[in-house]
């Protein structure tokens, strides 16, 4: 730490991302990435975009937005694109969590909410999940804070129903409710349908988990035109070109090939459900997942031990050194072949101990 660091940041703890090892070194199931290759036309659109990368990117993301509307039903002044959805969440903290309005979120949820709150010097109200790791939605009524909910939640994979979200919106009419839909594609549902009824709803999403673009960084916000214009103002006060031209081109082509991605998403869900059954047979308690990962703990063997044994076998998963969940393992869903390798390894690990 230098002596110049702003005092308010001296105790800031940065977000700790999952390990990013050398390509091919591990079966990488630690950051919920998409396990399939891009649609074929993506290669061509990326190399075409390179021809024009001497020019600044399109500030309005016009083409991307048109294709986005085809798939998600919203475009125009209701949508803002961002450099991954972390960028979108940061914009929400900057724009809607001032001195007199803190942020509220679960104790076990996406780690970045707490980091952004600290970075922006925003008051945090942390609301524990219940005993079965579910959000008790009534805990969120009338908080007078900006609310952040990952739905499905990470790392639990549980989803609140749209009715429950609706009740949260009704009971917070004068506050923004941010629903982070990073994993929504794997749940078969979205709360986009609530947008016409509630002017305090902000939906954040990403192309990282369900569209194979984690490395290209593309996130989005869907909300009312008024809220979007506030966010846009802040975005233009930081980095108007936050979505680069290569990413815009690739994102557009990805959306044009939506059928391919939907097929992959369905495949991932099937693999997830089958993998979960196999885990149960091996003595794991598995939380039924609506996302592209499972969160599970073994009924007798420590999470840390299993994590390390898998790593020795070149399989990388995620574990959190955090109260309440330190026995749990979060395993991203890869291809069926990859998950079979994981099951075989786990059978060896938990079978070898007895
Ligand atoms: C992965 C993730 C994000 C961020 O993804 P980006 O790659 O920044 O788009 C946001 N929210 C949740 C809950 C996530 O798991």
Short mmCIF file of C-alpha atoms and ligand atoms in Angstrom, two decimals:
data_model
loop_
_atom_site.label_atom_id
_atom_site.label_comp_id
_atom_site.label_asym_id
_atom_site.label_seq_id
_atom_site.Cartn_x
_atom_site.Cartn_y
_atom_site.Cartn_z
CA UNK A 1 0.00 0.00 0.00
CA UNK A 2 1.38 3.42 -0.87
CA UNK A 3 0.94 6.43 1.38
CA UNK A 4 -1.19 8.00 -1.36
CA UNK A 5 -4.08 5.54 -1.27
CA UNK A 6 -7.41 7.15 -0.40
CA UNK A 7 -8.08 6.37 3.26
CA UNK A 8 -11.58 5.18 2.48
CA UNK A 9 -10.04 2.38 0.40
CA UNK A 10 -7.40 1.19 2.83
CA UNK A 11 -9.57 -1.65 4.11
CA UNK A 12 -11.12 -2.50 0.73
CA UNK A 13 -10.91 -6.21 -0.09
CA UNK A 14 -10.94 -6.80 -3.83
CA UNK A 15 -13.06 -9.52 -5.41
CA UNK A 16 -11.20 -12.82 -5.71
CA UNK A 17 -11.96 -14.35 -9.10
CA UNK A 18 -11.78 -18.12 -9.65
CA UNK A 19 -8.36 -19.29 -10.80
CA UNK A 20 -7.63 -18.93 -14.51
CA UNK A 21 -4.99 -21.60 -15.18
CA UNK A 22 -3.08 -22.12 -18.43
CA UNK A 23 -5.37 -23.27 -21.23
CA UNK A 24 -5.76 -27.05 -21.38
CA UNK A 25 -4.00 -27.70 -18.09
CA UNK A 26 -7.22 -28.56 -16.22
CA UNK A 27 -10.77 -29.63 -16.85
CA UNK A 28 -11.93 -26.19 -15.85
CA UNK A 29 -15.19 -26.21 -13.93
CA UNK A 30 -14.57 -23.35 -11.53
CA UNK A 31 -16.05 -20.21 -13.11
CA UNK A 32 -19.27 -21.38 -14.78
CA UNK A 33 -18.07 -20.81 -18.31
CA UNK A 34 -19.85 -22.12 -21.41
CA UNK A 35 -18.30 -25.46 -22.42
CA UNK A 36 -19.15 -25.48 -26.14
CA UNK A 37 -17.44 -23.79 -29.13
CA UNK A 38 -18.91 -20.62 -30.66
CA UNK A 39 -21.42 -20.82 -33.53
CA UNK A 40 -19.44 -21.15 -36.77
CA UNK A 41 -20.23 -17.69 -38.21
CA UNK A 42 -18.73 -16.03 -35.15
CA UNK A 43 -15.20 -16.60 -36.43
CA UNK A 44 -15.93 -14.71 -39.63
CA UNK A 45 -17.66 -11.80 -37.91
CA UNK A 46 -14.76 -11.42 -35.48
CA UNK A 47 -12.16 -11.24 -38.23
CA UNK A 48 -14.29 -8.77 -40.20
CA UNK A 49 -14.54 -6.55 -37.15
CA UNK A 50 -10.75 -6.52 -36.90
CA UNK A 51 -10.63 -4.66 -40.24
CA UNK A 52 -12.28 -1.66 -38.60
CA UNK A 53 -10.76 -1.70 -35.18
CA UNK A 54 -8.83 1.48 -35.90
CA UNK A 55 -12.19 3.23 -35.43
CA UNK A 56 -13.97 3.76 -32.13
CA UNK A 57 -16.84 1.41 -31.49
CA UNK A 58 -20.49 2.31 -32.14
CA UNK A 59 -21.64 4.24 -29.05
CA UNK A 60 -25.23 3.21 -29.62
CA UNK A 61 -24.47 -0.50 -30.25
CA UNK A 62 -27.14 -0.23 -32.96
CA UNK A 63 -26.88 -3.63 -34.66
CA UNK A 64 -26.30 -5.49 -31.44
CA UNK A 65 -29.34 -3.81 -29.93
CA UNK A 66 -31.56 -4.74 -32.87
CA UNK A 67 -30.61 -8.40 -32.67
CA UNK A 68 -30.95 -8.26 -28.89
CA UNK A 69 -34.51 -7.08 -29.27
CA UNK A 70 -35.26 -10.04 -31.55
CA UNK A 71 -34.16 -12.42 -28.81
CA UNK A 72 -35.02 -10.66 -25.54
CA UNK A 73 -37.95 -8.49 -26.61
CA UNK A 74 -36.39 -5.22 -25.47
CA UNK A 75 -34.12 -2.74 -27.27
CA UNK A 76 -34.02 1.01 -27.92
CA UNK A 77 -33.92 3.21 -24.84
CA UNK A 78 -34.66 0.32 -22.49
CA UNK A 79 -31.30 -1.41 -22.96
CA UNK A 80 -27.72 -0.54 -22.04
CA UNK A 81 -24.75 -2.72 -22.94
CA UNK A 82 -21.74 -3.00 -20.68
CA UNK A 83 -18.27 -4.49 -20.46
CA UNK A 84 -19.48 -7.72 -18.88
CA UNK A 85 -22.27 -7.55 -16.34
CA UNK A 86 -19.85 -6.68 -13.53
CA UNK A 87 -19.63 -3.32 -15.29
CA UNK A 88 -23.45 -3.14 -15.24
CA UNK A 89 -23.59 -3.90 -11.52
CA UNK A 90 -20.96 -1.27 -10.83
CA UNK A 91 -23.04 1.28 -12.76
CA UNK A 92 -26.04 0.38 -10.60
CA UNK A 93 -24.08 0.90 -7.39
CA UNK A 94 -22.72 4.23 -8.62
CA UNK A 95 -26.06 5.47 -9.88
CA UNK A 96 -28.53 4.24 -7.27
CA UNK A 97 -26.74 3.70 -3.94
CA UNK A 98 -25.86 7.12 -2.61
CA UNK A 99 -25.22 8.35 0.90
CA UNK A 100 -28.85 8.17 1.94
CA UNK A 101 -29.60 4.87 0.22
CA UNK A 102 -27.50 1.84 1.00
CA UNK A 103 -27.53 -1.58 -0.64
CA UNK A 104 -29.16 -4.79 0.58
CA UNK A 105 -28.25 -8.31 -0.48
CA UNK A 106 -27.91 -11.86 0.82
CA UNK A 107 -25.03 -13.15 2.97
CA UNK A 108 -24.42 -15.92 0.49
CA UNK A 109 -24.57 -14.53 -3.01
CA UNK A 110 -22.36 -13.12 -5.75
CA UNK A 111 -19.25 -11.75 -4.03
CA UNK A 112 -19.04 -8.62 -6.12
CA UNK A 113 -22.06 -6.93 -4.49
CA UNK A 114 -20.17 -6.50 -1.26
CA UNK A 115 -17.00 -5.37 -3.03
CA UNK A 116 -18.83 -2.71 -5.07
CA UNK A 117 -20.65 -1.50 -1.97
CA UNK A 118 -17.29 -1.04 -0.22
CA UNK A 119 -15.69 0.56 -3.26
CA UNK A 120 -18.54 3.06 -3.52
CA UNK A 121 -18.63 3.59 0.28
CA UNK A 122 -22.23 2.43 0.39
CA UNK A 123 -23.92 1.10 3.54
CA UNK A 124 -24.59 -2.64 3.37
CA UNK A 125 -27.52 -4.49 4.82
CA UNK A 126 -26.69 -8.17 4.64
CA UNK A 127 -29.62 -10.56 4.84
CA UNK A 128 -28.95 -14.22 5.70
CA UNK A 129 -30.33 -16.98 3.54
CA UNK A 130 -32.52 -19.38 5.51
CA UNK A 131 -31.44 -22.83 6.74
CA UNK A 132 -31.92 -24.44 3.36
CA UNK A 133 -30.00 -21.66 1.62
CA UNK A 134 -33.09 -20.02 0.15
CA UNK A 135 -33.82 -16.32 0.04
CA UNK A 136 -36.80 -15.59 2.26
CA UNK A 137 -38.32 -12.97 -0.01
CA UNK A 138 -40.33 -11.29 2.75
CA UNK A 139 -37.02 -10.31 4.38
CA UNK A 140 -36.65 -7.83 1.53
CA UNK A 141 -39.88 -5.89 2.04
CA UNK A 142 -39.67 -2.18 2.82
CA UNK A 143 -35.92 -2.00 3.38
CA UNK A 144 -35.48 1.46 1.96
CA UNK A 145 -32.31 0.31 0.23
CA UNK A 146 -31.30 -0.57 -3.30
CA UNK A 147 -31.76 -4.34 -3.45
CA UNK A 148 -29.48 -6.72 -5.32
CA UNK A 149 -30.64 -10.29 -5.91
CA UNK A 150 -28.92 -12.85 -8.08
CA UNK A 151 -31.72 -14.98 -9.54
CA UNK A 152 -30.91 -17.86 -9.78
CA UNK A 153 -28.61 -17.16 -6.86
CA UNK A 154 -24.91 -17.95 -6.93
CA UNK A 155 -23.45 -20.19 -5.63
CA UNK A 156 -26.63 -21.95 -4.46
CA UNK A 157 -28.39 -22.25 -7.85
CA UNK A 158 -31.79 -21.56 -6.26
CA UNK A 159 -34.32 -19.30 -7.95
CA UNK A 160 -37.07 -17.08 -6.56
CA UNK A 161 -40.30 -17.32 -8.54
CA UNK A 162 -41.50 -14.32 -10.51
CA UNK A 163 -44.38 -14.02 -8.03
CA UNK A 164 -41.91 -13.64 -5.18
CA UNK A 165 -39.89 -11.06 -7.14
CA UNK A 166 -43.13 -9.25 -7.85
CA UNK A 167 -43.91 -9.06 -4.13
CA UNK A 168 -40.47 -7.63 -3.47
CA UNK A 169 -41.08 -4.99 -6.15
CA UNK A 170 -44.49 -4.09 -4.72
CA UNK A 171 -43.05 -3.74 -1.24
CA UNK A 172 -40.23 -1.45 -2.36
CA UNK A 173 -42.03 0.98 -4.66
CA UNK A 174 -39.60 3.80 -3.89
CA UNK A 175 -36.43 1.79 -4.26
CA UNK A 176 -34.66 0.09 -7.09
CA UNK A 177 -34.61 -3.70 -7.17
CA UNK A 178 -31.75 -5.09 -9.27
CA UNK A 179 -32.28 -8.66 -10.43
CA UNK A 180 -29.03 -10.20 -11.64
CA UNK A 181 -30.03 -12.80 -14.22
CA UNK A 182 -26.54 -14.13 -15.01
CA UNK A 183 -27.87 -17.70 -14.90
CA UNK A 184 -31.45 -17.20 -15.93
CA UNK A 185 -31.07 -18.98 -19.28
CA UNK A 186 -30.53 -22.23 -17.38
CA UNK A 187 -33.73 -21.80 -15.37
CA UNK A 188 -36.09 -21.49 -18.33
CA UNK A 189 -37.56 -18.30 -16.84
CA UNK A 190 -36.83 -14.60 -16.62
CA UNK A 191 -38.44 -11.67 -14.84
CA UNK A 192 -38.36 -9.56 -18.02
CA UNK A 193 -42.14 -10.06 -18.18
CA UNK A 194 -42.47 -7.92 -15.02
CA UNK A 195 -40.87 -4.86 -16.61
CA UNK A 196 -44.05 -3.28 -18.02
CA UNK A 197 -45.66 -3.36 -14.56
CA UNK A 198 -42.87 -2.06 -12.31
CA UNK A 199 -40.88 1.12 -12.74
CA UNK A 200 -38.38 0.14 -10.01
CA UNK A 201 -37.10 -3.04 -11.69
CA UNK A 202 -33.61 -3.25 -13.17
CA UNK A 203 -32.56 -6.49 -14.85
CA UNK A 204 -28.87 -7.21 -15.33
CA UNK A 205 -27.64 -10.00 -17.58
CA UNK A 206 -24.54 -11.33 -19.27
CA UNK A 207 -23.33 -13.16 -22.37
CA UNK A 208 -20.64 -14.85 -20.24
CA UNK A 209 -22.42 -17.91 -18.91
CA UNK A 210 -25.01 -18.85 -21.54
CA UNK A 211 -23.59 -17.35 -24.74
CA UNK A 212 -19.95 -18.38 -24.50
CA UNK A 213 -18.54 -14.85 -24.31
CA UNK A 214 -16.92 -14.65 -20.87
CA UNK A 215 -13.61 -13.55 -22.40
CA UNK A 216 -15.20 -11.04 -24.77
CA UNK A 217 -17.02 -9.22 -21.93
CA UNK A 218 -20.60 -8.37 -22.83
CA UNK A 219 -23.27 -7.55 -20.27
CA UNK A 220 -26.59 -5.74 -20.42
CA UNK A 221 -29.20 -3.87 -18.43
CA UNK A 222 -32.92 -3.91 -19.28
CA UNK A 223 -35.07 -1.39 -17.46
CA UNK A 224 -37.45 1.56 -17.86
CA UNK A 225 -36.39 4.38 -20.19
CA UNK A 226 -36.04 6.79 -17.24
CA UNK A 227 -33.79 4.54 -15.21
CA UNK A 228 -31.81 3.65 -18.34
CA UNK A 229 -31.18 7.33 -19.04
CA UNK A 230 -29.75 7.79 -15.52
CA UNK A 231 -27.47 4.81 -16.01
CA UNK A 232 -26.49 6.00 -19.46
CA UNK A 233 -25.48 9.38 -18.04
CA UNK A 234 -23.16 7.71 -15.55
CA UNK A 235 -21.82 5.33 -18.20
CA UNK A 236 -21.00 8.32 -20.41
CA UNK A 237 -19.24 9.92 -17.46
CA UNK A 238 -16.89 6.96 -17.12
CA UNK A 239 -16.36 5.13 -20.37
CA UNK A 240 -18.80 5.64 -23.26
CA UNK A 241 -16.90 3.05 -25.33
CA UNK A 242 -17.20 0.31 -22.71
CA UNK A 243 -18.27 -2.26 -25.30
CA UNK A 244 -15.53 -2.66 -27.89
CA UNK A 245 -16.23 -3.18 -31.58
CA UNK A 246 -15.04 -6.80 -31.70
CA UNK A 247 -17.36 -7.71 -28.86
CA UNK A 248 -20.27 -5.86 -30.49
CA UNK A 249 -19.72 -7.77 -33.73
CA UNK A 250 -19.39 -11.12 -32.01
CA UNK A 251 -22.40 -10.46 -29.78
CA UNK A 252 -24.52 -9.58 -32.81
CA UNK A 253 -23.60 -12.82 -34.56
CA UNK A 254 -24.16 -14.84 -31.41
CA UNK A 255 -27.70 -13.48 -31.23
CA UNK A 256 -28.26 -14.21 -34.92
CA UNK A 257 -27.41 -17.81 -34.10
CA UNK A 258 -29.55 -17.98 -31.00
CA UNK A 259 -30.97 -21.40 -31.87
CA UNK A 260 -27.53 -22.96 -31.56
CA UNK A 261 -27.06 -21.43 -28.11
CA UNK A 262 -30.50 -22.50 -26.93
CA UNK A 263 -29.63 -26.05 -27.98
CA UNK A 264 -26.39 -25.90 -26.01
CA UNK A 265 -28.22 -24.47 -22.97
CA UNK A 266 -30.71 -27.35 -23.08
CA UNK A 267 -27.85 -29.81 -23.30
CA UNK A 268 -26.16 -28.20 -20.28
CA UNK A 269 -29.39 -28.45 -18.26
CA UNK A 270 -29.74 -32.13 -19.14
CA UNK A 271 -26.13 -32.78 -18.17
CA UNK A 272 -26.65 -30.87 -14.90
CA UNK A 273 -29.65 -32.94 -13.88
CA UNK A 274 -27.94 -36.22 -14.71
CA UNK A 275 -24.73 -35.15 -12.95
CA UNK A 276 -26.75 -34.17 -9.86
CA UNK A 277 -28.29 -37.66 -9.72
CA UNK A 278 -24.85 -39.24 -9.97
CA UNK A 279 -23.58 -37.04 -7.13
CA UNK A 280 -26.45 -38.16 -4.90
CA UNK A 281 -25.51 -41.79 -5.58
CA UNK A 282 -21.99 -40.98 -4.36
CA UNK A 283 -23.29 -39.63 -1.05
CA UNK A 284 -23.50 -35.92 -1.82
CA UNK A 285 -26.26 -33.58 -0.67
CA UNK A 286 -27.05 -31.62 -3.80
CA UNK A 287 -29.07 -28.42 -3.88
CA UNK A 288 -31.37 -28.71 -6.92
CA UNK A 289 -29.87 -26.22 -9.38
CA UNK A 290 -31.49 -23.83 -11.82
CA UNK A 291 -28.08 -22.67 -13.08
CA UNK A 292 -25.12 -24.11 -15.00
CA UNK A 293 -23.40 -25.32 -11.84
CA UNK A 294 -24.27 -27.45 -8.85
CA UNK A 295 -23.61 -26.71 -5.21
CA UNK A 296 -23.09 -29.85 -3.18
CA UNK A 297 -21.48 -31.26 -0.07
CA UNK A 298 -20.52 -34.80 0.77
CA UNK A 299 -22.23 -36.39 3.76
CA UNK A 300 -18.97 -37.52 5.37
CA UNK A 301 -15.88 -36.26 3.53
CA UNK A 302 -14.62 -32.71 3.84
CA UNK A 303 -15.07 -30.29 0.96
CA UNK A 304 -11.49 -29.13 1.17
CA UNK A 305 -10.19 -32.68 0.83
CA UNK A 306 -12.35 -33.41 -2.20
CA UNK A 307 -11.39 -30.10 -3.80
CA UNK A 308 -7.72 -30.90 -3.44
CA UNK A 309 -8.02 -34.47 -4.61
CA UNK A 310 -9.84 -33.29 -7.73
CA UNK A 311 -7.15 -30.73 -8.35
CA UNK A 312 -4.48 -33.46 -8.18
CA UNK A 313 -6.48 -35.17 -10.91
CA UNK A 314 -6.42 -31.99 -12.99
CA UNK A 315 -10.03 -31.08 -12.34
CA UNK A 316 -10.59 -27.53 -11.10
CA UNK A 317 -13.78 -26.62 -9.25
CA UNK A 318 -14.67 -23.81 -6.81
CA UNK A 319 -14.79 -23.78 -3.04
CA UNK A 320 -15.40 -20.82 -0.76
CA UNK A 321 -13.63 -20.38 2.55
CA UNK A 322 -16.71 -18.80 4.02
CA UNK A 323 -18.86 -19.50 7.02
CA UNK A 324 -21.89 -21.74 6.40
CA UNK A 325 -20.64 -22.95 3.01
CA UNK A 326 -17.06 -24.08 3.58
CA UNK A 327 -17.99 -27.75 3.20
CA UNK A 328 -19.68 -27.10 -0.13
CA UNK A 329 -18.27 -27.46 -3.61
CA UNK A 330 -19.46 -25.53 -6.62
CA UNK A 331 -19.00 -27.48 -9.81
CA UNK A 332 -19.68 -25.88 -13.20
CA UNK A 333 -21.44 -28.04 -15.74
CA UNK A 334 -19.24 -28.89 -18.70
CA UNK A 335 -19.80 -31.32 -21.55
CA UNK A 336 -21.22 -34.79 -20.76
CA UNK A 337 -17.73 -36.24 -21.35
CA UNK A 338 -16.13 -33.86 -18.87
CA UNK A 339 -18.77 -34.58 -16.24
CA UNK A 340 -18.27 -38.32 -16.63
CA UNK A 341 -14.58 -37.81 -15.88
CA UNK A 342 -15.54 -35.85 -12.76
CA UNK A 343 -17.91 -38.58 -11.60
CA UNK A 344 -15.24 -41.23 -12.11
CA UNK A 345 -12.73 -39.16 -10.15
CA UNK A 346 -15.21 -38.52 -7.34
CA UNK A 347 -16.11 -42.22 -7.14
CA UNK A 348 -12.41 -42.91 -6.65
CA UNK A 349 -12.02 -40.15 -4.04
CA UNK A 350 -15.07 -40.87 -1.90
CA UNK A 351 -14.86 -44.64 -2.49
CA UNK A 352 -11.19 -44.77 -1.57
CA UNK A 353 -11.79 -43.36 1.92
CA UNK A 354 -14.74 -45.25 3.40
C1 LIG B 1 -20.58 -14.42 -13.43
C2 LIG B 1 -21.54 -13.53 -12.78
C3 LIG B 1 -21.64 -12.17 -13.10
C4 LIG B 1 -20.66 -11.44 -13.96
O1 LIG B 1 -20.41 -11.91 -15.17
P1 LIG B 1 -19.67 -11.05 -16.26
O2 LIG B 1 -18.70 -11.99 -16.83
O3 LIG B 1 -19.03 -9.84 -15.63
O4 LIG B 1 -20.75 -10.67 -17.19
C5 LIG B 1 -22.62 -11.41 -12.51
N1 LIG B 1 -23.46 -11.93 -11.61
C6 LIG B 1 -23.39 -13.21 -11.25
C7 LIG B 1 -24.34 -13.73 -10.23
C8 LIG B 1 -22.41 -14.05 -11.80
O5 LIG B 1 -22.31 -15.31 -11.40
#
